[in-house]
XYZ file of C-alpha atoms in Angstrom:
538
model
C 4.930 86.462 -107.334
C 5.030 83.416 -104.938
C 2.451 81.316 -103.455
C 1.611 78.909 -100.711
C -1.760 77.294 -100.109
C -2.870 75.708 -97.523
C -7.008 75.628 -97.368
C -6.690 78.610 -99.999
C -4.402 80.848 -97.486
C -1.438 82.004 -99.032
C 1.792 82.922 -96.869
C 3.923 85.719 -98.495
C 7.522 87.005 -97.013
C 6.817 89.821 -94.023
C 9.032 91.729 -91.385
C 7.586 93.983 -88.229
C 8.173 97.350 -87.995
C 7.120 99.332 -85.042
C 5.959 102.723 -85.649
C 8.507 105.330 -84.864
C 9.528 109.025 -84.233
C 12.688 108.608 -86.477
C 15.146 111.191 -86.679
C 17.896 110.323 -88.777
C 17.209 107.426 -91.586
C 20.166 107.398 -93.735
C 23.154 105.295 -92.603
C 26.478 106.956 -93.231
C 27.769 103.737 -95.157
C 26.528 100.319 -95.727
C 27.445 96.605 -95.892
C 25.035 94.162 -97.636
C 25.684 90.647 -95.932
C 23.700 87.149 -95.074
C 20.990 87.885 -92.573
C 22.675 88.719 -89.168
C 22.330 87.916 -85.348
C 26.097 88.767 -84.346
C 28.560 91.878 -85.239
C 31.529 92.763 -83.553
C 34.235 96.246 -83.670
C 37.915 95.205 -83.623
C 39.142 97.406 -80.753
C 41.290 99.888 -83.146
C 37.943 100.238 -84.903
C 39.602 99.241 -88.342
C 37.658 95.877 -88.547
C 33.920 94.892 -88.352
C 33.272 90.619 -87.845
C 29.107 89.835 -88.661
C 28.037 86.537 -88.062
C 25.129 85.333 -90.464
C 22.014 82.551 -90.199
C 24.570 80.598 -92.911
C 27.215 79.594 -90.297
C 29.714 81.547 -91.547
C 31.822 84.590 -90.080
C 32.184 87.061 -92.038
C 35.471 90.306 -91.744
C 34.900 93.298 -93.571
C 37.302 96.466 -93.532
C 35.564 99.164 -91.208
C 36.069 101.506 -93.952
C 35.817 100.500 -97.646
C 33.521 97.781 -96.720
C 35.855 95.183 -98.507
C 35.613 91.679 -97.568
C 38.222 90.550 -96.260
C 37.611 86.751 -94.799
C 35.258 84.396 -94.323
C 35.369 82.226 -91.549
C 33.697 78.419 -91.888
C 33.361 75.997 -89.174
C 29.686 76.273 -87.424
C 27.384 73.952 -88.400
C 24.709 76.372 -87.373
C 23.929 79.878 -87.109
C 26.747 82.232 -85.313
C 24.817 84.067 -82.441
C 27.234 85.918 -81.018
C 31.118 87.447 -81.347
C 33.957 89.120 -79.791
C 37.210 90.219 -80.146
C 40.044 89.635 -77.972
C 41.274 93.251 -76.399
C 44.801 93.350 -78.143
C 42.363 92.451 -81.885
C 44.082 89.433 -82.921
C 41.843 86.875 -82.052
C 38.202 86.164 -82.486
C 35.717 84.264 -80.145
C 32.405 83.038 -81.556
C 29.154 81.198 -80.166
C 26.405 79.094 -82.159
C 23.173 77.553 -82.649
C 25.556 74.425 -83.079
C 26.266 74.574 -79.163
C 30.382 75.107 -79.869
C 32.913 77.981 -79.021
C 35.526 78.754 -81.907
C 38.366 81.147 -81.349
C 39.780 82.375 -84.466
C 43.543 83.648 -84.938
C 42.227 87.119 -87.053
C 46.057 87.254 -89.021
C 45.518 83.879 -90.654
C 41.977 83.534 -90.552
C 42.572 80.255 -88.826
C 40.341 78.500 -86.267
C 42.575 77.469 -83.025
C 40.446 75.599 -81.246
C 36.668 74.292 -80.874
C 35.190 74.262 -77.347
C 32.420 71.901 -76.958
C 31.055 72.318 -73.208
C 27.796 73.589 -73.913
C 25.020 71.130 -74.724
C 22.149 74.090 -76.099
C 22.316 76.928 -77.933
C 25.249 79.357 -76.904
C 23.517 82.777 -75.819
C 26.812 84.991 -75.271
C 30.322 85.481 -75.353
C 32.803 87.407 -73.809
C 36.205 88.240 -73.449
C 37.721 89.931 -70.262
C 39.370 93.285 -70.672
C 42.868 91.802 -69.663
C 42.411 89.201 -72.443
C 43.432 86.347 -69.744
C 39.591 84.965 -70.007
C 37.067 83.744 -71.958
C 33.259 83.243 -71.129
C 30.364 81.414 -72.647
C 26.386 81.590 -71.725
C 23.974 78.493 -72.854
C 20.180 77.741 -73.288
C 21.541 74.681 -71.718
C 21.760 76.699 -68.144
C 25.594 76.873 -67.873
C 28.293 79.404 -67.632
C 32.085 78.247 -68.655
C 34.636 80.471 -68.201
C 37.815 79.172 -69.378
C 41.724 80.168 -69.780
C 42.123 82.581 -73.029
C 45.130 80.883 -74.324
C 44.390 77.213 -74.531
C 41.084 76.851 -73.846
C 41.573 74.956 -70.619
C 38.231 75.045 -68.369
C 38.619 77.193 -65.104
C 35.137 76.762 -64.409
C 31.827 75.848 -64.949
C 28.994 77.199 -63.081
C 25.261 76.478 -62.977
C 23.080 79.093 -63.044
C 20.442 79.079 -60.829
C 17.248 80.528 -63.129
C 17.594 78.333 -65.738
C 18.593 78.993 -69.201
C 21.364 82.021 -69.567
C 20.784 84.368 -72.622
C 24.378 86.846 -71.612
C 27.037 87.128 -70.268
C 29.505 89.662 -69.476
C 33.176 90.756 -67.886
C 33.391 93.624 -65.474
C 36.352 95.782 -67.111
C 38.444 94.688 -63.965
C 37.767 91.273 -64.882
C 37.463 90.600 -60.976
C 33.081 89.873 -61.564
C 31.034 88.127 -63.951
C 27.454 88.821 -65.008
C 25.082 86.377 -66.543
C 21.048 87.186 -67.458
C 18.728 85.118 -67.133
C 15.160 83.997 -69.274
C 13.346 85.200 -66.427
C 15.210 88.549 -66.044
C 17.389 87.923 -63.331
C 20.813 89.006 -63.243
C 23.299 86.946 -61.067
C 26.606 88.702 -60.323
C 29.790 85.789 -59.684
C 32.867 87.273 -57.450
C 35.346 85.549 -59.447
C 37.949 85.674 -56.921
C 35.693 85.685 -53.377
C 33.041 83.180 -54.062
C 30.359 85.691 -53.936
C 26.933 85.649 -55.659
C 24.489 88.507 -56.217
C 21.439 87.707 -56.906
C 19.378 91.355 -58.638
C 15.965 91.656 -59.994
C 13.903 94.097 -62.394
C 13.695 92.864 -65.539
C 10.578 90.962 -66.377
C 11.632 88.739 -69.217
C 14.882 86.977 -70.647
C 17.980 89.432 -70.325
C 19.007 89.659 -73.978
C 22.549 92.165 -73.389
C 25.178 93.050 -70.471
C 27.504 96.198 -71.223
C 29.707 97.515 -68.265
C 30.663 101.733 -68.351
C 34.509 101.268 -69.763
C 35.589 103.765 -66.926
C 33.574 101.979 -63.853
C 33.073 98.057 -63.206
C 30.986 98.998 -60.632
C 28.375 100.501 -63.582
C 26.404 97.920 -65.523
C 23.402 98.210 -68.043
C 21.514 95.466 -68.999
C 18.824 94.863 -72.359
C 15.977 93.208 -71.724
C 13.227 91.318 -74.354
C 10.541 93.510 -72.312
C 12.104 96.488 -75.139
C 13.965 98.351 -72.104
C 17.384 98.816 -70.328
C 18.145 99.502 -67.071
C 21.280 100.939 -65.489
C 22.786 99.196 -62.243
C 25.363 100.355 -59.518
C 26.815 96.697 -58.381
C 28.426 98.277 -55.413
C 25.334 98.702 -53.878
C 23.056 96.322 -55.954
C 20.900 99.028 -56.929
C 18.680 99.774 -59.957
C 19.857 103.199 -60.968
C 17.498 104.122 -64.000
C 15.260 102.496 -66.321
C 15.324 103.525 -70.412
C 11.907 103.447 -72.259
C 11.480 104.096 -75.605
C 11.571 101.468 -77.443
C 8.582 99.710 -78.798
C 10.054 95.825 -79.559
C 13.175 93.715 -77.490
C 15.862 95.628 -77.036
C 18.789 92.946 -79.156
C 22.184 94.452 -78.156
C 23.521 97.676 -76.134
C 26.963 99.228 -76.067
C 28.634 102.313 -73.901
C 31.332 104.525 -75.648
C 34.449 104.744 -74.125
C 33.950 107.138 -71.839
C 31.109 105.729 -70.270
C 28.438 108.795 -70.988
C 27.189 107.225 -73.739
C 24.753 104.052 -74.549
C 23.464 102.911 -77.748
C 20.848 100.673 -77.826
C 19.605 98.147 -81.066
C 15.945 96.615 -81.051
C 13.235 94.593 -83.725
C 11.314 97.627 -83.508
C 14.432 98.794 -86.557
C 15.625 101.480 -84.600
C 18.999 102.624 -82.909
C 18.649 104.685 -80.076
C 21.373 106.752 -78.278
C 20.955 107.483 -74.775
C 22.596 109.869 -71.965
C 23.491 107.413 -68.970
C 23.431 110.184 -66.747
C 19.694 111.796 -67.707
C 18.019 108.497 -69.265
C 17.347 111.444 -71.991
C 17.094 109.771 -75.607
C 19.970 112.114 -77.736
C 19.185 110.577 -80.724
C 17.102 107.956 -82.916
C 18.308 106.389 -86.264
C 16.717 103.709 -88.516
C 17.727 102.389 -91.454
C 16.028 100.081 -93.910
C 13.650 99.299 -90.993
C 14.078 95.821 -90.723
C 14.751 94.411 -87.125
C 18.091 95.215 -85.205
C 19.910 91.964 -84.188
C 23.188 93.516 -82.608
C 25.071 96.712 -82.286
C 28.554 98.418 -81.237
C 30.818 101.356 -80.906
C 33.667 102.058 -82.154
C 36.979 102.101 -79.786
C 37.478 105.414 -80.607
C 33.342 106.679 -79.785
C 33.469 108.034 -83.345
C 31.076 105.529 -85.056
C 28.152 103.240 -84.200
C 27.766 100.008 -86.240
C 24.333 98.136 -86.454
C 23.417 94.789 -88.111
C 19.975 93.827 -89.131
C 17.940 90.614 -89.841
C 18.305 91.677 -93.707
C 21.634 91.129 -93.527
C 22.580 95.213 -93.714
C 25.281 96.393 -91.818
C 24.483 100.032 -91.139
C 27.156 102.716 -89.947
C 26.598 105.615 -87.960
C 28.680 108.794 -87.765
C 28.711 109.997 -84.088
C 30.064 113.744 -85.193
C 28.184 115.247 -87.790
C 24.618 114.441 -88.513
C 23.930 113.277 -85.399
C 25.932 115.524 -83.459
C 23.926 118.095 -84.956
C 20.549 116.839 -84.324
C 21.646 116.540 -80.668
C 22.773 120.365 -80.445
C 19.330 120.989 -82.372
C 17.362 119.604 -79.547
C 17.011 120.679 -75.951
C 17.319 118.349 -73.303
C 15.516 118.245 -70.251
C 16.624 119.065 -66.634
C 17.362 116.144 -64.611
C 19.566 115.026 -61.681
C 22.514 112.900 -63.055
C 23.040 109.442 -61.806
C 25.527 109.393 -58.574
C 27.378 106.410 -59.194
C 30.383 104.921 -56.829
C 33.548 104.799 -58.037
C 34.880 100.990 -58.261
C 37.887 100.744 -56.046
C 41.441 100.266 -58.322
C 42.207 96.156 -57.388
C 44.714 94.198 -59.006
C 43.535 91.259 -60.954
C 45.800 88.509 -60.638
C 48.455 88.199 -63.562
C 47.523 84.996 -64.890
C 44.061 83.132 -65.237
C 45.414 80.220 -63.804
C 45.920 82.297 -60.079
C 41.797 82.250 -60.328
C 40.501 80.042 -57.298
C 39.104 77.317 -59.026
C 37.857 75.627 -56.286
C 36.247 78.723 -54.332
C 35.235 79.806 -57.733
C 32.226 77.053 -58.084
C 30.203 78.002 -55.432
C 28.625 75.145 -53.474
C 26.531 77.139 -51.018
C 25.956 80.617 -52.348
C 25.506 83.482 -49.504
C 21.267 83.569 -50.904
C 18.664 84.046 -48.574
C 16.571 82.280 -51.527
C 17.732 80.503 -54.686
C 15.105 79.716 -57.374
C 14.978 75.937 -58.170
C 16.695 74.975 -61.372
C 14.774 74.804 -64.286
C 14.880 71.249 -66.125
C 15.653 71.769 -69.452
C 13.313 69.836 -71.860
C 13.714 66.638 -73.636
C 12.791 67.329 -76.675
C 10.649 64.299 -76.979
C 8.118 64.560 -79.793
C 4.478 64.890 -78.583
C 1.737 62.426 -80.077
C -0.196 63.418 -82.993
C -3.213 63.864 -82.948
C -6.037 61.204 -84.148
C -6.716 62.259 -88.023
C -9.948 62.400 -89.054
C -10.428 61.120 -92.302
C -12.770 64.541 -92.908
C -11.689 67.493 -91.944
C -13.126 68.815 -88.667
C -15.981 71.627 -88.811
C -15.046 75.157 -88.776
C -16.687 75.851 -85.461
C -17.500 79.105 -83.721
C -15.026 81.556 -84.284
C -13.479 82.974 -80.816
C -13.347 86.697 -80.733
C -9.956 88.194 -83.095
C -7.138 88.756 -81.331
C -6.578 91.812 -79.124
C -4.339 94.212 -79.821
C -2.221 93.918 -76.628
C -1.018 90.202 -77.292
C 2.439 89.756 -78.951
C 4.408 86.259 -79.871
C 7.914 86.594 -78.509
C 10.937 84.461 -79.914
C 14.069 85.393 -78.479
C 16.337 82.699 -79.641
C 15.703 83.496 -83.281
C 14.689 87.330 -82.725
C 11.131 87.212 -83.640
C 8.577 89.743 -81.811
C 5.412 90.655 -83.137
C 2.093 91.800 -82.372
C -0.542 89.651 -83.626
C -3.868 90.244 -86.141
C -6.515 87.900 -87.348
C -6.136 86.065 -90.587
C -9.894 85.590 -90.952
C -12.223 82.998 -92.721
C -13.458 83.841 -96.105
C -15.066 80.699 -97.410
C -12.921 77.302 -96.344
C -9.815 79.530 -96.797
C -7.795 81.866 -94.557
C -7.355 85.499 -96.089
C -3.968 87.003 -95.669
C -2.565 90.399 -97.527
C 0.334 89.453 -99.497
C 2.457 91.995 -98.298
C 1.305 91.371 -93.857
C 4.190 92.536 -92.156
C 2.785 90.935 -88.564
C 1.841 86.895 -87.193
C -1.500 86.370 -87.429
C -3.988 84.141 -85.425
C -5.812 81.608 -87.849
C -9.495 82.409 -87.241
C -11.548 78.919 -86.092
C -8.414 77.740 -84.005
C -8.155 78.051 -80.378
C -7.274 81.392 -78.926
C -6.002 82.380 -75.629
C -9.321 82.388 -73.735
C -9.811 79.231 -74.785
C -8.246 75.535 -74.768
C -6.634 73.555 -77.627
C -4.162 74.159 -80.799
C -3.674 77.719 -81.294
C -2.039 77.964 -85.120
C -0.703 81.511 -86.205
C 0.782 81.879 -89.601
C 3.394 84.368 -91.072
C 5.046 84.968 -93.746
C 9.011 83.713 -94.574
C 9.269 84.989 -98.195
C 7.176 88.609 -99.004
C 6.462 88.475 -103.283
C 9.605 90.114 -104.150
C 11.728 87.292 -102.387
C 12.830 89.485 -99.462
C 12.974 87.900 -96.071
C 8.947 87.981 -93.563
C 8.787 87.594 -90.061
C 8.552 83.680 -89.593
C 11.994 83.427 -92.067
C 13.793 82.863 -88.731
C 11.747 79.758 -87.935
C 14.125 77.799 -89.762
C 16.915 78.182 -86.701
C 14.348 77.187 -83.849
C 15.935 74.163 -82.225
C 13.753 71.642 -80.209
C 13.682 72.479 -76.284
C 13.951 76.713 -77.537
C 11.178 78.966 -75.295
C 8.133 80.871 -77.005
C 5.832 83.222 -75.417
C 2.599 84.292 -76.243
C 2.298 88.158 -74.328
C -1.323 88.205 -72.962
C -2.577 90.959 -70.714
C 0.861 92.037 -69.525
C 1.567 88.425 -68.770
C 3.928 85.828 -70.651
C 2.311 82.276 -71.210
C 5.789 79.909 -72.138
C 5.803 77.262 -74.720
C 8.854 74.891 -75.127
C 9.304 73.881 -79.119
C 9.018 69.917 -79.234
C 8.887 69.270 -83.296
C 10.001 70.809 -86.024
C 8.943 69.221 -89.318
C 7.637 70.038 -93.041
C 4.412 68.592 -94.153
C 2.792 68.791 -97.715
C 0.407 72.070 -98.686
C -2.743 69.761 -98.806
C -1.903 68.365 -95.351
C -4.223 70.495 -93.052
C -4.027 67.761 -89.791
C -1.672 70.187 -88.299
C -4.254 73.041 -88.184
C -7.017 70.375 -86.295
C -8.133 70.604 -82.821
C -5.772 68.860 -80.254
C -6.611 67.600 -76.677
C -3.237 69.695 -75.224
C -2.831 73.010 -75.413
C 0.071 74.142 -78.051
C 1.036 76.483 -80.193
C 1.715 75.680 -84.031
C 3.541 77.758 -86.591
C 3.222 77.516 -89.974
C 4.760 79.146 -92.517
C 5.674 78.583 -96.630
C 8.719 76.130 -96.914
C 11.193 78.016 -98.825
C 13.440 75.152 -100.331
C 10.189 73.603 -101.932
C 8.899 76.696 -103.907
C 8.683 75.569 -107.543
C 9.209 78.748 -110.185
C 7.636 76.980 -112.908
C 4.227 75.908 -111.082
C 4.773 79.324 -108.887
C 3.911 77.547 -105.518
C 5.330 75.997 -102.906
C 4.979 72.177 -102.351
C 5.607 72.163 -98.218
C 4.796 73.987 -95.259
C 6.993 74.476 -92.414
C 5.677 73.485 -88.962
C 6.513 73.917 -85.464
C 4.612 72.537 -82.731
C 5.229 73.873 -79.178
C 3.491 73.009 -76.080
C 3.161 74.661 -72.284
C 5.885 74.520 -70.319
């Protein structure tokens, strides 16, 4: 069993898992690969690319599971994939701020876009396989020519950092979310700009209905989806269910269909037309990074932080559970038919001028958010004793969550109380906890919550992710139905005995610690170093 001590608090390896009504909870067939944020379906179905927290791309046959490549070149974590339409090439986004586009029959990279200057959020490739796409925590969208890479545009997107990004089937619109849950819509080949609102938080997936570009749904890191009719900028229906962010969503080909992937460890499959839930699957119940279905609607693939890839028979099992079930009566969804318009036959015939616009038809268009610096805050003055353990402020209340999109950590949080001069933690805490005799939310000051990166038997805890926050990345603290932001501005290790970072501070901020893993020593059973990140309001 391993240890960590800080004070006499140990931190042992943790996950969340939201309590569910689970239905089915054994996956047709498995993969075991590196922890995963990014999974994509070749379109024949035959091939399944994951992209793990070790940089690497990784191609597995569909079917045996077999191994088939592995792709190096990020210097960072992959956070998101895509196939080309015709499946012989590969686009992939990182934590390393590049685009790589991979040539799938020689498993060789073709070329390395570097545009982006922050984490890339999405990737996408248009239907007609003429264009690429890339979203940024840097607040940019590039769309570029499929072939070569060229740049056909670059456009700046007016809430701030993007999280997605997506293709309308007729590749004639582009949608990007936003961290503060708008959705802008681009005309790529009219100049217009759409501005729609709903979501509350950052928009963490865009799918469009195969069959009709005018039919979007969107995830959301407020754990719901909502279904949109772009001809008419409406909000059609709104999906509940989940009980964590909703990571990745997919339609099946014909458009009837939407699965849905979340940290609460579940899959759900949804009727578009009722909003009715069909079915609810969960594997090993770790949290669900990403998701897809197949080309072919006959399979639904699902990766989780763990690094399992999960498959999911559409026929059988779970077609039988849905026969098994009765489904409510509801109006469907009347949805407008998008009109049948030629795209133009090359990329190149895009507008590129009219295609930046320089005065968007608006009424009102938030100011840009600045995106941080980075630079390091002060530390605080060290006294050479430690401070007093003062009053205790009440523990935490059940209704406040921390929220970590860029590295897919959600949580609600508990109270690691004070027994002694130590903090008492269960060895096997599966949530964040508040460090009792630090500042809390109704008060000012250096609020420090712990969790676990390692549980006893090695196996990955909820702060594991930690290790790919990037200075200038958003955290939110979810307090009474409202989200108080913090922007990361240090990242560091410290020794076990050094308990400075857990001291009162003058600014408010937010520190996260959590056992280093690199520095646990087997023989002494302990680990030397803490990791550390400091963020502060913003």
């Amino acid at each position: 069993m391993r240890f960590f001590w800080i004070l006499g608090f140990v931190l042992f390896a943790t996950t969340v898992v939201g309590q569910q009504e689970t239905s089915l909870t054994q996956p047709d067939r498995i993969i075991h690969a590196s922890p995963t944020d990014a999974l994509a379906y070749s379109p024949d179905g035959t091939r399944v690319a994951v992209g793990g927290r070790d940089n690497l791309i990784r191609l597995y046959d569909a079917n045996t599971g077999e191994l088939q490549a592995m792709l190096s070149g990020h210097t960072a974590w992959v956070t998101h994939l895509d196939f080309s339409p015709d499946g012989t090439r590969l686009i992939s986004g990182g934590q390393d701020n590049t685009v790589r586009v991979w040539q799938i029959s020689d498993y060789t990279q073709l070329y390395v876009l570097r545009q982006h200057t922050a984490t890339v959020t999405g990737v996408d490739w248009s239907d007609n396989g003429l264009m690429i796409a890339s979203a940024s925590m840097d607040g940019t969208i590039w769309v570029g020519d499929a072939q070569t890479g060229a740049e056909l545009a670059l456009l700046t997107n007016y809430s701030g950092a993007v999280w997605s990004v997506a293709f309308s089937p007729d590749g004639r619109t582009l949608v990007s979310g936003s961290e503060n849950g708008v959705l802008w819509v681009w005309g790529l080949y009219d100049s217009t700009v759409t501005q729609l609102e709903g979501h509350q938080s950052a928009v963490t997936g865009i799918a469009f209905d195969p069959t009709n570009s005018n039919i979007m749904a969107t995830a959301n890191w407020d754990a719901t989806l909502r279904l949109w009719d772009l001809s008419t900028g409406t909000l059609l229906r709104t999906f509940n269910g989940h009980t964590a962010p909703v990571t990745g969503l997919a339609f099946n080909t014909t458009g009837t269909e939407l699965v849905s992937a979340s940290l609460d460890g579940t899959l759900r499959l949804w009727d578009v037309a009722s909003g009715y839930t069909l079915a609810i699957m969960q594997g090993d119940g770790y949290p669900l990074s990403s998701v897809a279905f197949t080309s072919e609607q006959q399979e639904i693939a699902a990766a989780s932080l763990n690094g399992q890839i999960d498959f999911w028979q559409r026929t059988g099992r779970i077609q039988t559970l849905i026969d098994s079930r009765p489904r409510p009566t509801q109006t469907p969804v009347v949805v407008v038919q998008a009109p049948t318009i030629p795209a133009p036959a090359t990329a190149a015939s895009i507008p590129t001028a009219q295609f930046i616009p320089t005065n968007p038809p608006q009424p009102t268009i938030p100011s840009q958010m600045v995106i941080p610096t980075g630079t390091p805050i002060p530390e605080a003055p060290q006294p050479t004793e430690p401070p007093a353990i003062v009053q205790a402020p009440p523990p935490p209340e059940s209704g406040i969550s921390l929220s970590i999109p860029t590295v897919n950590i959600f949580s609600s949080i508990t109270s690691f109380p004070i027994e002694g001069n130590t903090w008492a933690i269960d060895p096997w805490e599966r949530r964040v906890g508040h460090f009792q005799g630090t500042a809390w939310v109704n008060s000012s000051g250096n609020i420090v919550l712990g969790g676990h990166s390692e549980y006893p038997d090695g196996s990955r805890g909820i702060f594991n992710g930690l290790y790919g926050l990037n200075v200038g990345d958003p955290i939110y603290l979810n307090v009474d139905g409202q989200q108080r932001r913090y922007v990361v501005t240090e990242k560091r290790t410290v020794h076990y005995q050094d308990i400075s970072v857990v001291y009162p501070t003058g600014d408010n901020r937010l520190t996260l610690i959590t056992c280093d893993i690199p520095s646990y020593d087997a023989a002494a059973n302990t680990y030397w170093e803490r990791l550390v990140v400091i963020a502060v309001e913003g």
